[in-house]
Amino acid sequence: MSTFYITTPIYYVNDVPHLGHAYTTIVCDALARFHRMRGDDTRFLTGTDEHGQKVEEAATKRGLTPTQLVDQVAPRFDEMWQQLGLEGYRFIRTTSERHKAVVKTLWERIRKYNPEQLYLASYQGWYCVGCEAFYTESQLEKQGDQWCCTTHKRPVAWIDKERSWFFKLTDYAQPLLDHIEANPDFIRPDAYRKEIVSFLQGGLKDLSVSRTSFSWGIPVPEADPEGGKHVIYVWMDALTNYLADLCPDDGQITGPDVERYWPSALHVIGKDILRFHTVYWPAFLLAAKLPLPKGIFAHGWWTVRGDKISKSIPATRIEPLALSEALGAGSTLGRAIGIDAMRYYLLREAPLGNDGDFTFESLFGRFNAELANDLGNLINRSLTLVTKFADQVKPTRDDTLISQNSETPHFQIEIAAAEACRAAAQQFEAIHPSRALEAIWRFIGVANRYIDQTQPWTMAKANDPALPHVLWTLQASLWLIARLVAPVLPTTAQTIRSWVGDTTPLAWPIPTESRVLDQAPANLVASTPSPIFPRLDDKAQAAIVAKVLPDVAVVAAAPSATPDAGKPAPKPKADKAAKTEDGPLAPITFPEFQKLELRVGKVVKAAAVPKAKKLLHLHVDLGEPEPRSIVAGIAEAYAPEALVGKQVIVVANLVPATIRDIPSNGMILAAGDATILGLSALDADVPPGTRVR
Ligand code: ME8
């Protein structure tokens, strides 16, 4: 039995998960499911990255301690993976004792094998808190007079001579180049291998691996003679998770799970964190005399209208549960089917490694063409035919029909089935799920054509003796398709299996020569299906858009004709805007605007409202004799103490109200919802009461 160990990046807990995080995790889940079906001893790890400046700052911003923040947000990731039905994953948190112990061991091993690999000096240079990374100016871009990070498009911070431990990364350029040359699959896809090779050929600089300007991290396990209090650089800490989950509780990097799984480790990551995984991580491992993982596979980014889906751009924040809920709304199987549809779209639309632009038109195009039409109709037609004739005809395989003539549809579908099993397995193994799906859909196309060619309803009228074989083939094809789609569409697979009465263990079928359908159990019993992927009409599409991205103005119209599988989805009809509450409103005149009395306020007091999770009771100075009492629904995003002293903009002439027995005389302007909420900000200290025009 082979082993297969697959990991996702561990995600920062400065915010809750979005579709980008779900993407990597779903890719790994699909690959893990495939390997389990192949009988491999499979381990699948994900988790959360909880230390570092970024998380510390996010906590401060919300008026929380880092521990409070990470304990609040880390479970949201685990819960999301459970709600998305991810199978058999392990979840690691970098604040766990075992992880911390393993990081300490890694540091000590690096020191032990060559003490000079870690030395004290001082760091000066640019730092992007978003990436938690040090940059030279050549790696940044200039916006106005500020250096900005190319990923976050935000100004980087200058670190001025911070005392730091350095890792002698310089020594590892050549060993890494040698390893990459000897193991061409170490970095995939090939474009990323080439990028890293040229980066290494340019030479490396030693890397600062500790920070002293904040404390939220794992302490360096040895004293600084000058008394500096160092925490280990968050990337050295985070990368170690992949090993830590295999180690025993005492933190030693050894033991049965390390030996069993580490040699097969495959890190699936986004292209944003390629350098950390393919340069720093293997260099730390080489320095600690530990074996390297088997490989790193980097995928591209999902964007929405060209912007990377990210925490910082609210208009791109697609919430995976909302998306799957909305997609499954028309099916009797509900969200579970919506999850399958989302998985299918993510894995099919963009070949792994490439970027993908999320558009509703392509999502709805694929849903209607490939799930509702190709797959849904095949299931429906096949089962309806088999059950319709069940009283007169027992589906029975007839080998003679296959061997007689290689031109017959009976022969062709046998060949196509075996080919689909082989090709899909090969593509899943090579980490090309989109190509695996293409191969499976080719077979679905053949199976649909088989019905058109054989016309079982005509055969029945003519009492054709080949009818039992045709019905058997339809049933066996569904048995096979359930298995082939199972890694990507687990609920669909389970549903098909129950409809054909397949109770045998879910294993990946291995063809013998050019036959595989003959492995279908003899005792399958078909039952009547219900529509698994009902087509999304105009109304359903508009409802999905409104639920998922109310801010997106340009929305797909229903494709007027169903596109064929593989062909690009149709273009949307021009600018058909979703009419949602948040959509554009009718224009107003200037006098109408002037009726709004917007004023600058300063929060002087803030307190929770008893038994109201979302509400805070604020006292806001508007330059009037007494501060105003205002009740605001911002408690999920702000701790009361974080608000005192903040400038806000208040709608001062809102009709007074009483909320939970508290007078509320005005409204605070804010953008977003509980997960990311910003109060309207002023970039200068303006006296309370000043009118905003
Ligand atoms: O980088 N498209 O965490 P993170 C595709 N903690 N994938 C996306 C994506 C998008 N728009 N946005 C995010 C970190 N991802 C570190 C990792 S590992 C030792 C430490 C996915 O929360 C993608 O896998 O910023 C990316 O690499 C990861 O989320 C970044 O997550």
XYZ file of C-alpha atoms in Angstrom, residues 39-324:
286
model
C -6.484 2.137 -1.307
C -3.610 4.419 -0.330
C -2.853 5.060 3.328
C -3.966 8.697 3.175
C -3.473 11.580 5.572
C -4.912 15.041 4.986
C -3.903 18.051 7.077
C -5.191 21.590 7.302
C -5.212 24.122 10.127
C -4.645 27.680 11.257
C -1.627 29.989 11.447
C -2.153 31.934 14.628
C 1.013 33.827 15.570
C 2.705 36.924 14.190
C 2.294 40.632 13.801
C -0.688 40.424 11.447
C -2.793 38.457 13.919
C -1.610 40.603 16.829
C -2.625 43.759 14.964
C -6.007 42.301 13.988
C -6.662 41.499 17.653
C -5.686 44.982 18.823
C -7.919 46.520 16.181
C -10.857 44.601 17.558
C -9.998 45.353 21.162
C -9.190 41.690 21.842
C -6.108 39.882 23.086
C -4.453 37.678 20.434
C -5.536 34.598 22.372
C -9.151 35.771 22.392
C -9.041 36.447 18.660
C -7.445 33.145 17.664
C -9.776 31.177 19.905
C -12.709 32.898 18.252
C -11.608 32.584 14.632
C -9.730 29.243 14.422
C -12.890 27.193 15.106
C -14.642 29.056 12.266
C -12.249 27.374 9.813
C -12.769 23.924 11.292
C -16.539 24.460 11.351
C -16.541 25.570 7.751
C -14.656 22.464 6.616
C -17.123 20.308 8.525
C -20.093 22.113 7.048
C -18.598 21.713 3.591
C -18.411 17.985 4.290
C -14.634 17.621 3.944
C -13.596 14.094 4.741
C -11.131 12.725 7.259
C -8.944 15.812 7.630
C -6.757 16.628 10.608
C -6.699 20.174 11.948
C -3.601 21.733 13.474
C -3.346 25.052 15.321
C 0.041 26.700 15.733
C -0.883 27.713 19.278
C -1.082 24.038 20.277
C 1.558 22.798 22.710
C 2.786 20.058 20.404
C 3.297 22.429 17.514
C 5.227 24.848 19.719
C 7.417 22.018 21.006
C 8.240 20.866 17.462
C 9.167 24.402 16.360
C 11.526 24.601 19.309
C 13.056 21.253 18.341
C 13.556 22.426 14.771
C 15.400 25.512 15.992
C 17.570 23.415 18.315
C 18.422 20.941 15.574
C 19.502 23.735 13.233
C 21.765 25.054 15.999
C 23.032 21.606 16.912
C 24.204 20.615 13.445
C 25.970 23.885 12.797
C 25.725 26.656 15.411
C 26.701 29.313 12.873
C 23.591 28.734 10.841
C 21.763 30.984 13.285
C 23.403 34.247 14.375
C 22.407 37.536 15.976
C 22.547 40.813 14.041
C 20.165 43.638 13.296
C 17.609 43.879 10.509
C 16.781 46.961 8.566
C 14.457 46.964 5.615
C 10.906 46.751 4.330
C 8.298 44.438 5.783
C 4.794 43.635 4.567
C 2.616 42.676 7.512
C -0.002 41.268 5.095
C 2.535 38.747 3.722
C 4.565 38.636 6.951
C 7.564 38.958 4.662
C 10.748 40.993 4.248
C 11.230 42.651 0.873
C 13.905 44.476 -1.030
C 12.875 47.483 -3.105
C 13.295 45.473 -6.307
C 10.524 43.158 -5.079
C 8.120 46.034 -4.386
C 6.247 48.531 -6.543
C 6.144 52.282 -6.113
C 2.769 54.004 -5.737
C 3.277 57.758 -5.504
C 6.179 58.107 -3.101
C 5.434 54.897 -1.203
C 6.789 51.399 -1.637
C 3.943 48.897 -1.811
C 3.676 45.130 -1.696
C 2.724 43.668 -5.073
C 0.235 41.235 -3.495
C -1.543 43.493 -1.031
C -1.060 46.747 -2.977
C -0.539 48.489 0.338
C 2.455 50.426 1.702
C 5.082 48.302 3.413
C 6.555 49.217 6.801
C 10.165 50.207 7.379
C 11.855 48.145 10.065
C 14.642 50.184 11.502
C 17.548 48.158 12.861
C 15.548 45.596 14.778
C 17.717 43.102 16.615
C 17.137 39.712 15.120
C 18.393 36.178 14.734
C 19.430 35.441 11.166
C 19.352 32.124 9.347
C 22.195 31.471 6.925
C 19.965 31.029 3.916
C 22.841 32.034 1.651
C 24.377 28.584 2.105
C 21.366 26.801 0.652
C 20.946 28.163 -2.866
C 23.154 25.467 -4.405
C 21.853 22.505 -2.365
C 18.312 23.538 -3.299
C 19.180 23.869 -6.970
C 20.724 20.394 -6.821
C 17.633 18.957 -5.186
C 15.305 20.549 -7.732
C 17.416 19.238 -10.571
C 17.459 15.716 -9.169
C 13.697 15.826 -8.443
C 11.966 17.547 -11.344
C 8.569 17.067 -9.682
C 9.627 18.802 -6.477
C 7.991 22.060 -7.595
C 4.960 21.930 -9.851
C 3.635 23.177 -12.237
C 6.766 23.610 -14.272
C 6.444 27.394 -14.633
C 6.835 27.738 -10.865
C 9.825 25.382 -10.840
C 11.486 27.625 -13.411
C 10.638 30.748 -11.438
C 12.254 29.356 -8.308
C 15.299 28.056 -10.167
C 15.978 31.518 -11.530
C 15.340 33.068 -8.112
C 17.893 30.683 -6.569
C 20.377 31.275 -9.364
C 20.246 34.974 -8.494
C 21.662 34.085 -5.054
C 20.038 34.314 -1.636
C 20.388 36.646 1.318
C 20.369 35.529 4.920
C 16.924 35.587 6.430
C 15.805 37.315 9.606
C 14.044 34.607 11.624
C 13.079 36.386 14.812
C 11.312 39.594 15.808
C 11.601 41.694 18.948
C 9.126 44.491 18.260
C 6.087 42.448 19.300
C 5.541 39.383 21.448
C 2.785 37.246 19.857
C 4.801 34.239 18.811
C 6.859 31.277 19.963
C 9.849 32.472 22.027
C 13.290 31.696 20.607
C 14.505 28.833 22.791
C 17.799 30.479 23.720
C 18.770 33.723 25.377
C 20.048 36.781 23.558
C 23.207 37.949 25.423
C 21.948 41.510 24.996
C 18.655 40.616 26.617
C 16.448 40.927 23.500
C 13.119 39.104 23.780
C 12.764 37.301 20.471
C 9.817 35.453 19.017
C 10.419 33.096 16.096
C 9.550 34.488 12.643
C 5.989 33.462 11.916
C 6.856 31.647 8.680
C 9.463 29.449 10.367
C 6.828 28.696 12.995
C 3.983 28.111 10.509
C 5.815 25.930 7.980
C 6.765 23.522 10.743
C 3.093 22.553 11.161
C 3.416 20.063 8.323
C 5.866 18.015 10.354
C 4.463 18.854 13.786
C 1.215 17.032 13.130
C 3.187 13.832 12.576
C 5.353 14.165 15.696
C 4.779 12.797 19.183
C 3.673 15.134 21.998
C 7.199 15.601 23.329
C 7.987 17.571 20.180
C 10.747 15.293 18.888
C 10.833 15.080 15.096
C 10.726 11.338 14.851
C 8.349 8.448 15.389
C 6.138 6.148 13.341
C 3.952 8.801 11.672
C 6.944 10.882 10.604
C 8.523 7.805 9.053
C 5.301 6.637 7.490
C 3.920 9.830 6.001
C 6.652 12.441 5.675
C 8.349 10.929 2.594
C 5.089 11.266 0.646
C 4.244 14.824 1.808
C 2.654 17.016 -0.852
C 2.072 20.664 0.025
C -0.689 22.254 -2.036
C -0.460 26.039 -1.816
C -1.459 29.234 -3.575
C 1.171 30.881 -5.761
C 1.418 33.754 -3.255
C 3.381 31.615 -0.844
C 5.624 29.757 -3.258
C 8.955 31.155 -2.065
C 8.272 30.310 1.580
C 7.520 26.694 0.689
C 10.126 26.044 -1.965
C 13.077 28.015 -0.578
C 12.772 28.766 3.147
C 11.077 25.556 4.238
C 13.421 23.124 2.462
C 16.401 25.203 3.578
C 15.318 24.952 7.235
C 14.862 21.206 6.807
C 18.272 20.742 5.167
C 19.856 22.786 7.974
C 18.159 20.571 10.557
C 19.255 17.442 8.635
C 15.697 16.409 7.961
C 14.350 14.950 4.722
C 12.458 17.227 2.343
C 8.780 16.783 1.467
C 8.066 14.969 -1.774
C 6.679 17.999 -3.527
C 4.992 21.356 -3.600
C 2.139 22.135 -5.987
C 1.202 25.785 -6.412
C -2.163 26.808 -7.794
C -3.285 30.158 -9.139
C -5.631 32.743 -7.747
C -9.360 33.072 -8.004
C -10.385 36.571 -8.874
C -13.696 38.391 -9.125
C -13.723 40.789 -12.045
C -9.935 40.735 -12.016
C -9.478 41.357 -8.269
C -7.994 38.573 -6.186
C -10.555 37.099 -3.812
C -9.238 38.336 -0.510
C -10.138 39.479 2.940
C -9.271 43.054 2.132
C -11.564 43.494 -0.902
C -15.135 43.037 0.354
C -16.620 42.888 -3.166
C -14.660 39.672 -3.756
C -15.492 37.927 -0.515
C -17.586 35.011 -1.653
C -18.720 33.012 1.310
C -18.554 29.300 0.414
C -21.499 28.257 2.563
C -23.733 30.987 1.170
C -22.717 30.028 -2.356
C -23.406 26.336 -1.862
